[in-house]
Tab-separated table of C-alpha atoms in Angstrom:
chain	number	residue	atom	x	y	z
A	1	UNK	CA	11.103	29.848	-11.737
A	2	UNK	CA	10.594	28.276	-15.172
A	3	UNK	CA	12.142	24.863	-15.759
A	4	UNK	CA	13.671	23.687	-19.014
A	5	UNK	CA	11.484	20.984	-20.605
A	6	UNK	CA	12.724	17.410	-20.540
A	7	UNK	CA	13.555	15.652	-23.807
A	8	UNK	CA	10.356	13.600	-23.512
A	9	UNK	CA	7.210	14.255	-21.478
A	10	UNK	CA	8.005	12.706	-18.127
A	11	UNK	CA	5.043	10.330	-18.271
A	12	UNK	CA	6.267	8.810	-21.549
A	13	UNK	CA	9.828	8.215	-20.410
A	14	UNK	CA	11.133	4.720	-19.718
A	15	UNK	CA	13.276	4.327	-16.597
A	16	UNK	CA	15.994	2.434	-18.467
A	17	UNK	CA	16.259	5.249	-21.014
A	18	UNK	CA	16.381	7.774	-18.201
A	19	UNK	CA	19.072	5.856	-16.290
A	20	UNK	CA	21.237	5.642	-19.419
A	21	UNK	CA	21.568	9.426	-19.592
A	22	UNK	CA	24.821	11.115	-18.699
A	23	UNK	CA	24.920	12.354	-15.115
A	24	UNK	CA	24.616	15.987	-16.161
A	25	UNK	CA	21.407	15.176	-18.046
A	26	UNK	CA	19.635	13.550	-15.111
A	27	UNK	CA	16.750	15.332	-13.428
A	28	UNK	CA	15.884	14.521	-9.820
A	29	UNK	CA	12.139	15.036	-10.107
A	30	UNK	CA	11.910	12.926	-13.254
A	31	UNK	CA	13.729	10.068	-11.552
A	32	UNK	CA	11.540	10.314	-8.454
A	33	UNK	CA	8.377	10.332	-10.567
A	34	UNK	CA	9.507	7.290	-12.527
A	35	UNK	CA	10.180	5.431	-9.274
A	36	UNK	CA	6.738	6.392	-7.982
A	37	UNK	CA	5.130	5.295	-11.250
A	38	UNK	CA	6.243	1.720	-10.593
A	39	UNK	CA	3.796	1.678	-7.674
A	40	UNK	CA	1.053	3.650	-9.474
A	41	UNK	CA	1.235	3.316	-13.272
A	42	UNK	CA	-1.454	5.993	-13.743
A	43	UNK	CA	0.552	8.576	-11.793
A	44	UNK	CA	-0.252	12.150	-12.833
A	45	UNK	CA	3.207	13.574	-13.517
A	46	UNK	CA	1.877	17.009	-14.479
A	47	UNK	CA	-0.231	17.156	-11.326
A	48	UNK	CA	2.805	16.597	-9.122
A	49	UNK	CA	4.767	19.284	-10.926
A	50	UNK	CA	1.840	21.706	-10.660
A	51	UNK	CA	1.686	21.146	-6.904
A	52	UNK	CA	5.416	21.868	-6.550
A	53	UNK	CA	5.018	25.015	-8.642
A	54	UNK	CA	2.130	26.157	-6.448
A	55	UNK	CA	4.147	25.601	-3.284
A	56	UNK	CA	7.066	27.594	-4.656
A	57	UNK	CA	5.076	30.609	-5.863
A	58	UNK	CA	4.754	32.376	-2.475
A	59	UNK	CA	8.480	31.893	-1.866
A	60	UNK	CA	9.479	33.157	-5.285
A	61	UNK	CA	7.371	36.273	-4.761
A	62	UNK	CA	9.354	37.142	-1.629
A	63	UNK	CA	12.631	37.559	-3.583
A	64	UNK	CA	14.680	36.555	-0.552
A	65	UNK	CA	18.472	36.847	-0.720
A	66	UNK	CA	19.686	36.088	2.818
A	67	UNK	CA	20.156	32.380	3.458
A	68	UNK	CA	18.601	32.564	6.902
A	69	UNK	CA	15.491	34.174	5.416
A	70	UNK	CA	15.287	31.507	2.715
A	71	UNK	CA	15.589	28.717	5.268
A	72	UNK	CA	12.965	30.266	7.525
A	73	UNK	CA	10.566	30.823	4.634
A	74	UNK	CA	10.979	27.259	3.370
A	75	UNK	CA	10.226	25.785	6.771
A	76	UNK	CA	7.263	28.110	7.263
A	77	UNK	CA	5.732	27.366	3.863
A	78	UNK	CA	6.342	23.622	3.688
A	79	UNK	CA	6.365	22.362	7.254
A	80	UNK	CA	4.051	24.798	9.035
A	81	UNK	CA	1.574	25.975	6.404
A	82	UNK	CA	1.489	22.960	4.111
A	83	UNK	CA	2.026	20.529	6.981
A	84	UNK	CA	4.872	18.355	5.704
A	85	UNK	CA	6.239	16.178	8.500
A	86	UNK	CA	8.157	13.000	9.173
A	87	UNK	CA	6.055	9.846	9.272
A	88	UNK	CA	7.286	8.541	12.608
A	89	UNK	CA	4.151	6.435	13.131
A	90	UNK	CA	4.685	4.317	10.001
A	91	UNK	CA	8.249	5.028	8.935
A	92	UNK	CA	8.599	1.935	6.720
A	93	UNK	CA	5.441	2.453	4.674
A	94	UNK	CA	6.650	2.381	1.043
A	95	UNK	CA	4.375	5.325	0.233
A	96	UNK	CA	6.769	7.479	2.261
A	97	UNK	CA	9.235	7.094	-0.622
A	98	UNK	CA	6.909	8.196	-3.433
A	99	UNK	CA	6.772	11.920	-4.118
A	100	UNK	CA	3.133	11.921	-5.226
A	101	UNK	CA	2.079	10.265	-1.978
A	102	UNK	CA	4.313	12.522	0.112
A	103	UNK	CA	2.608	15.564	-1.385
A	104	UNK	CA	-0.855	14.042	-1.010
A	105	UNK	CA	-0.490	12.672	2.529
A	106	UNK	CA	2.016	15.327	3.632
A	107	UNK	CA	4.237	12.820	5.415
A	108	UNK	CA	7.460	11.143	4.381
A	109	UNK	CA	10.956	10.085	5.351
A	110	UNK	CA	14.080	12.284	5.325
A	111	UNK	CA	15.002	11.728	1.676
A	112	UNK	CA	11.510	12.202	0.233
A	113	UNK	CA	10.827	15.294	2.349
A	114	UNK	CA	14.222	16.641	1.271
A	115	UNK	CA	13.265	16.049	-2.346
A	116	UNK	CA	10.180	18.235	-1.915
A	117	UNK	CA	12.229	20.924	-0.162
A	118	UNK	CA	14.854	20.935	-2.920
A	119	UNK	CA	12.336	21.026	-5.760
A	120	UNK	CA	10.301	23.824	-4.183
A	121	UNK	CA	13.404	25.801	-3.221
A	122	UNK	CA	14.904	25.594	-6.697
A	123	UNK	CA	11.646	26.734	-8.255
A	124	UNK	CA	11.695	29.726	-5.922
A	125	UNK	CA	15.179	30.645	-7.127
A	126	UNK	CA	17.082	29.293	-4.113
A	127	UNK	CA	20.286	27.291	-4.553
A	128	UNK	CA	19.280	24.027	-2.908
A	129	UNK	CA	20.640	20.499	-3.109
A	130	UNK	CA	20.376	17.161	-1.344
A	131	UNK	CA	23.004	15.939	1.124
A	132	UNK	CA	23.510	12.207	1.592
A	133	UNK	CA	24.296	12.483	5.287
A	134	UNK	CA	24.839	9.118	7.019
A	135	UNK	CA	21.554	7.660	8.195
A	136	UNK	CA	19.487	10.794	7.579
A	137	UNK	CA	19.167	12.740	4.334
A	138	UNK	CA	19.448	16.548	4.594
A	139	UNK	CA	19.152	19.694	2.461
A	140	UNK	CA	21.822	22.287	1.733
A	141	UNK	CA	21.080	25.931	0.918
A	142	UNK	CA	23.939	27.866	-0.666
A	143	UNK	CA	24.724	31.564	-0.756
A	144	UNK	CA	27.660	33.393	-2.220
A	145	UNK	CA	30.111	32.482	0.540
A	146	UNK	CA	28.221	30.318	3.019
A	147	UNK	CA	25.729	27.509	3.290
A	148	UNK	CA	23.091	26.217	5.687
A	149	UNK	CA	22.048	22.628	6.375
A	150	UNK	CA	18.342	21.931	6.913
A	151	UNK	CA	16.516	18.887	8.235
A	152	UNK	CA	13.064	18.646	6.597
A	153	UNK	CA	12.211	15.634	8.779
A	154	UNK	CA	12.548	17.971	11.775
A	155	UNK	CA	10.352	20.684	10.290
A	156	UNK	CA	13.101	22.353	8.282
A	157	UNK	CA	15.279	23.046	11.298
A	158	UNK	CA	18.719	24.542	10.559
A	159	UNK	CA	21.505	22.324	11.910
A	160	UNK	CA	24.714	23.756	13.307
A	161	UNK	CA	28.122	22.109	13.708
A	162	UNK	CA	27.234	20.572	17.063
A	163	UNK	CA	24.018	19.106	15.680
A	164	UNK	CA	25.881	17.487	12.803
A	165	UNK	CA	28.611	16.134	15.061
A	166	UNK	CA	26.007	14.654	17.402
A	167	UNK	CA	24.340	12.894	14.481
A	168	UNK	CA	27.646	11.450	13.360
A	169	UNK	CA	28.212	10.203	16.898
A	170	UNK	CA	24.840	8.433	16.780
A	171	UNK	CA	25.759	6.431	13.669
A	172	UNK	CA	29.373	5.790	14.698
A	173	UNK	CA	31.064	8.010	12.112
A	174	UNK	CA	34.164	10.089	12.983
A	175	UNK	CA	33.512	13.810	13.231
A	176	UNK	CA	36.432	14.624	10.949
A	177	UNK	CA	34.422	13.529	7.884
A	178	UNK	CA	32.530	16.827	8.129
A	179	UNK	CA	35.676	18.440	6.745
A	180	UNK	CA	36.094	15.804	4.021
A	181	UNK	CA	33.263	16.618	1.651
A	182	UNK	CA	30.437	14.993	3.601
A	183	UNK	CA	28.307	18.119	3.231
A	184	UNK	CA	28.903	18.474	-0.503
A	185	UNK	CA	25.796	18.137	-2.703
A	186	UNK	CA	25.099	14.507	-3.563
A	187	UNK	CA	25.101	13.459	-7.230
A	188	UNK	CA	21.537	13.006	-8.472
A	189	UNK	CA	22.226	9.425	-9.521
A	190	UNK	CA	23.240	8.547	-5.970
A	191	UNK	CA	20.186	10.278	-4.503
A	192	UNK	CA	17.899	8.176	-6.690
A	193	UNK	CA	19.887	5.052	-5.838
A	194	UNK	CA	19.429	5.822	-2.141
A	195	UNK	CA	15.667	6.117	-2.669
A	196	UNK	CA	15.641	2.748	-4.414
A	197	UNK	CA	17.832	1.175	-1.734
A	198	UNK	CA	15.304	2.274	0.890
A	199	UNK	CA	12.544	0.595	-1.102
A	200	UNK	CA	14.645	-2.532	-1.523
A	201	UNK	CA	14.931	-2.850	2.254
A	202	UNK	CA	11.224	-2.193	2.759
A	203	UNK	CA	9.997	-4.691	0.165
A	204	UNK	CA	12.434	-7.344	1.364
A	205	UNK	CA	11.233	-6.926	4.937
A	206	UNK	CA	7.580	-7.073	3.826
A	207	UNK	CA	8.150	-10.074	1.566
A	208	UNK	CA	6.841	-8.216	-1.495
A	209	UNK	CA	9.142	-10.005	-3.915
A	210	UNK	CA	7.643	-8.904	-7.269
A	211	UNK	CA	7.970	-5.264	-6.183
A	212	UNK	CA	11.471	-5.985	-4.922
A	213	UNK	CA	12.381	-7.333	-8.353
A	214	UNK	CA	11.267	-4.099	-10.010
A	215	UNK	CA	13.407	-2.083	-7.596
A	216	UNK	CA	16.433	-4.261	-8.345
A	217	UNK	CA	15.808	-3.781	-12.072
A	218	UNK	CA	15.925	-0.033	-11.489
A	219	UNK	CA	19.101	-0.216	-9.411
A	220	UNK	CA	20.899	-2.316	-12.019
A	221	UNK	CA	19.921	0.195	-14.707
A	222	UNK	CA	20.838	3.228	-12.608
A	223	UNK	CA	24.106	1.910	-11.122
A	224	UNK	CA	25.500	-0.712	-13.535
A	225	UNK	CA	28.565	-1.103	-11.303
A	226	UNK	CA	26.430	-2.256	-8.366
A	227	UNK	CA	27.506	-5.866	-7.928
A	228	UNK	CA	25.075	-6.387	-5.047
A	229	UNK	CA	22.036	-5.351	-7.093
A	230	UNK	CA	22.969	-7.649	-9.985
A	231	UNK	CA	23.650	-10.592	-7.673
A	232	UNK	CA	20.500	-10.041	-5.633
A	233	UNK	CA	18.381	-9.804	-8.769
A	234	UNK	CA	19.779	-13.094	-9.996
A	235	UNK	CA	19.068	-14.843	-6.705
A	236	UNK	CA	15.580	-13.331	-6.529
A	237	UNK	CA	14.812	-14.449	-10.078
A	238	UNK	CA	15.785	-17.959	-9.030
A	239	UNK	CA	13.383	-17.767	-6.077
A	240	UNK	CA	10.616	-16.458	-8.320
A	241	UNK	CA	10.972	-19.315	-10.797
A	242	UNK	CA	12.769	-17.481	-13.593
A	243	UNK	CA	15.893	-19.650	-14.050
A	244	UNK	CA	17.023	-18.168	-17.366
A	245	UNK	CA	17.002	-14.619	-16.002
A	246	UNK	CA	18.710	-15.852	-12.835
A	247	UNK	CA	21.479	-17.595	-14.765
A	248	UNK	CA	22.049	-14.550	-16.952
A	249	UNK	CA	22.522	-12.271	-13.946
A	250	UNK	CA	24.626	-14.665	-11.900
A	251	UNK	CA	26.888	-15.607	-14.806
A	252	UNK	CA	27.409	-11.922	-15.558
A	253	UNK	CA	28.178	-11.349	-11.877
A	254	UNK	CA	30.908	-14.001	-11.903
A	255	UNK	CA	32.319	-12.754	-15.202
A	256	UNK	CA	32.582	-9.178	-13.955
A	257	UNK	CA	33.715	-10.016	-10.429
A	258	UNK	CA	35.459	-13.414	-10.652
A	259	UNK	CA	37.137	-12.966	-7.271
A	260	UNK	CA	34.027	-11.923	-5.358
A	261	UNK	CA	33.978	-13.153	-1.765
A	262	UNK	CA	30.642	-14.858	-2.332
A	263	UNK	CA	31.628	-16.323	-5.702
A	264	UNK	CA	31.473	-19.917	-4.472
A	265	UNK	CA	27.982	-19.428	-3.065
A	266	UNK	CA	26.842	-17.932	-6.364
A	267	UNK	CA	28.312	-20.905	-8.254
A	268	UNK	CA	26.320	-23.260	-6.023
A	269	UNK	CA	23.133	-21.409	-6.931
A	270	UNK	CA	24.029	-21.719	-10.614
A	271	UNK	CA	24.687	-25.445	-10.203
A	272	UNK	CA	21.262	-25.924	-8.621
A	273	UNK	CA	19.658	-23.981	-11.449
A	274	UNK	CA	21.442	-26.189	-13.989
A	275	UNK	CA	20.172	-29.356	-12.323
A	276	UNK	CA	16.631	-28.030	-12.168
A	277	UNK	CA	16.788	-27.180	-15.835
A	278	UNK	CA	17.993	-30.698	-16.721
A	279	UNK	CA	15.145	-32.349	-14.814
A	280	UNK	CA	12.612	-30.149	-16.575
A	281	UNK	CA	13.539	-31.584	-20.010
A	282	UNK	CA	11.138	-34.236	-21.370
């Protein structure tokens, strides 16, 4: 299945330029590649796309129409033949979030495995999309009048109503949300934000603050309305010894959300930054 070319070669695209696009102009693979490039600046964008094309070719040749056949073929090709699986042994390895590493190592987490499934399925002519299910990202395959939900982390298993209800029970969500749009395809911007949020948690836990700062930069660009990302970036800049950047973020935070619950705490950080700046004058 031939893809329309992006406005710029993916490898030459800046994340901020990408994030500024209208939602309908976003491309999931491009966003995922740009996120992965932050960890490996020499990332071979074309190589990743070629691998996805190669994985989709056998599926496209089958010309499958029934959803159950599409789901079975996807699981067979990606999970059994190619060997994609969930990285249960090292779930919080940041490489699990990067599509190039997922394809190379053949392990990942629910959202990155789902990304591979969606990209391969779409190339094969299937109607596939990502589902931001609570606590565990999933894939949706659509037909003319029905859909199936797949779990790539579980080898591409098709989930029925009882499976989905049980998963909601595990995370403390009411079952009724299944009828309230929970299984609708997730907007691409929110999928990318979820990938970045995973990395934010990982880098924070590992104490990798420079990498955390890059992730927060990406979140602020991708979701300008994210007050938490802007605030956290300001506080992190203060910790990393960048007071001007910290003040800019925290002042903007207070201007945009003057009644924020943590406003007083943010003002205290700004006061400390002001005092530090005064002492540095000579």
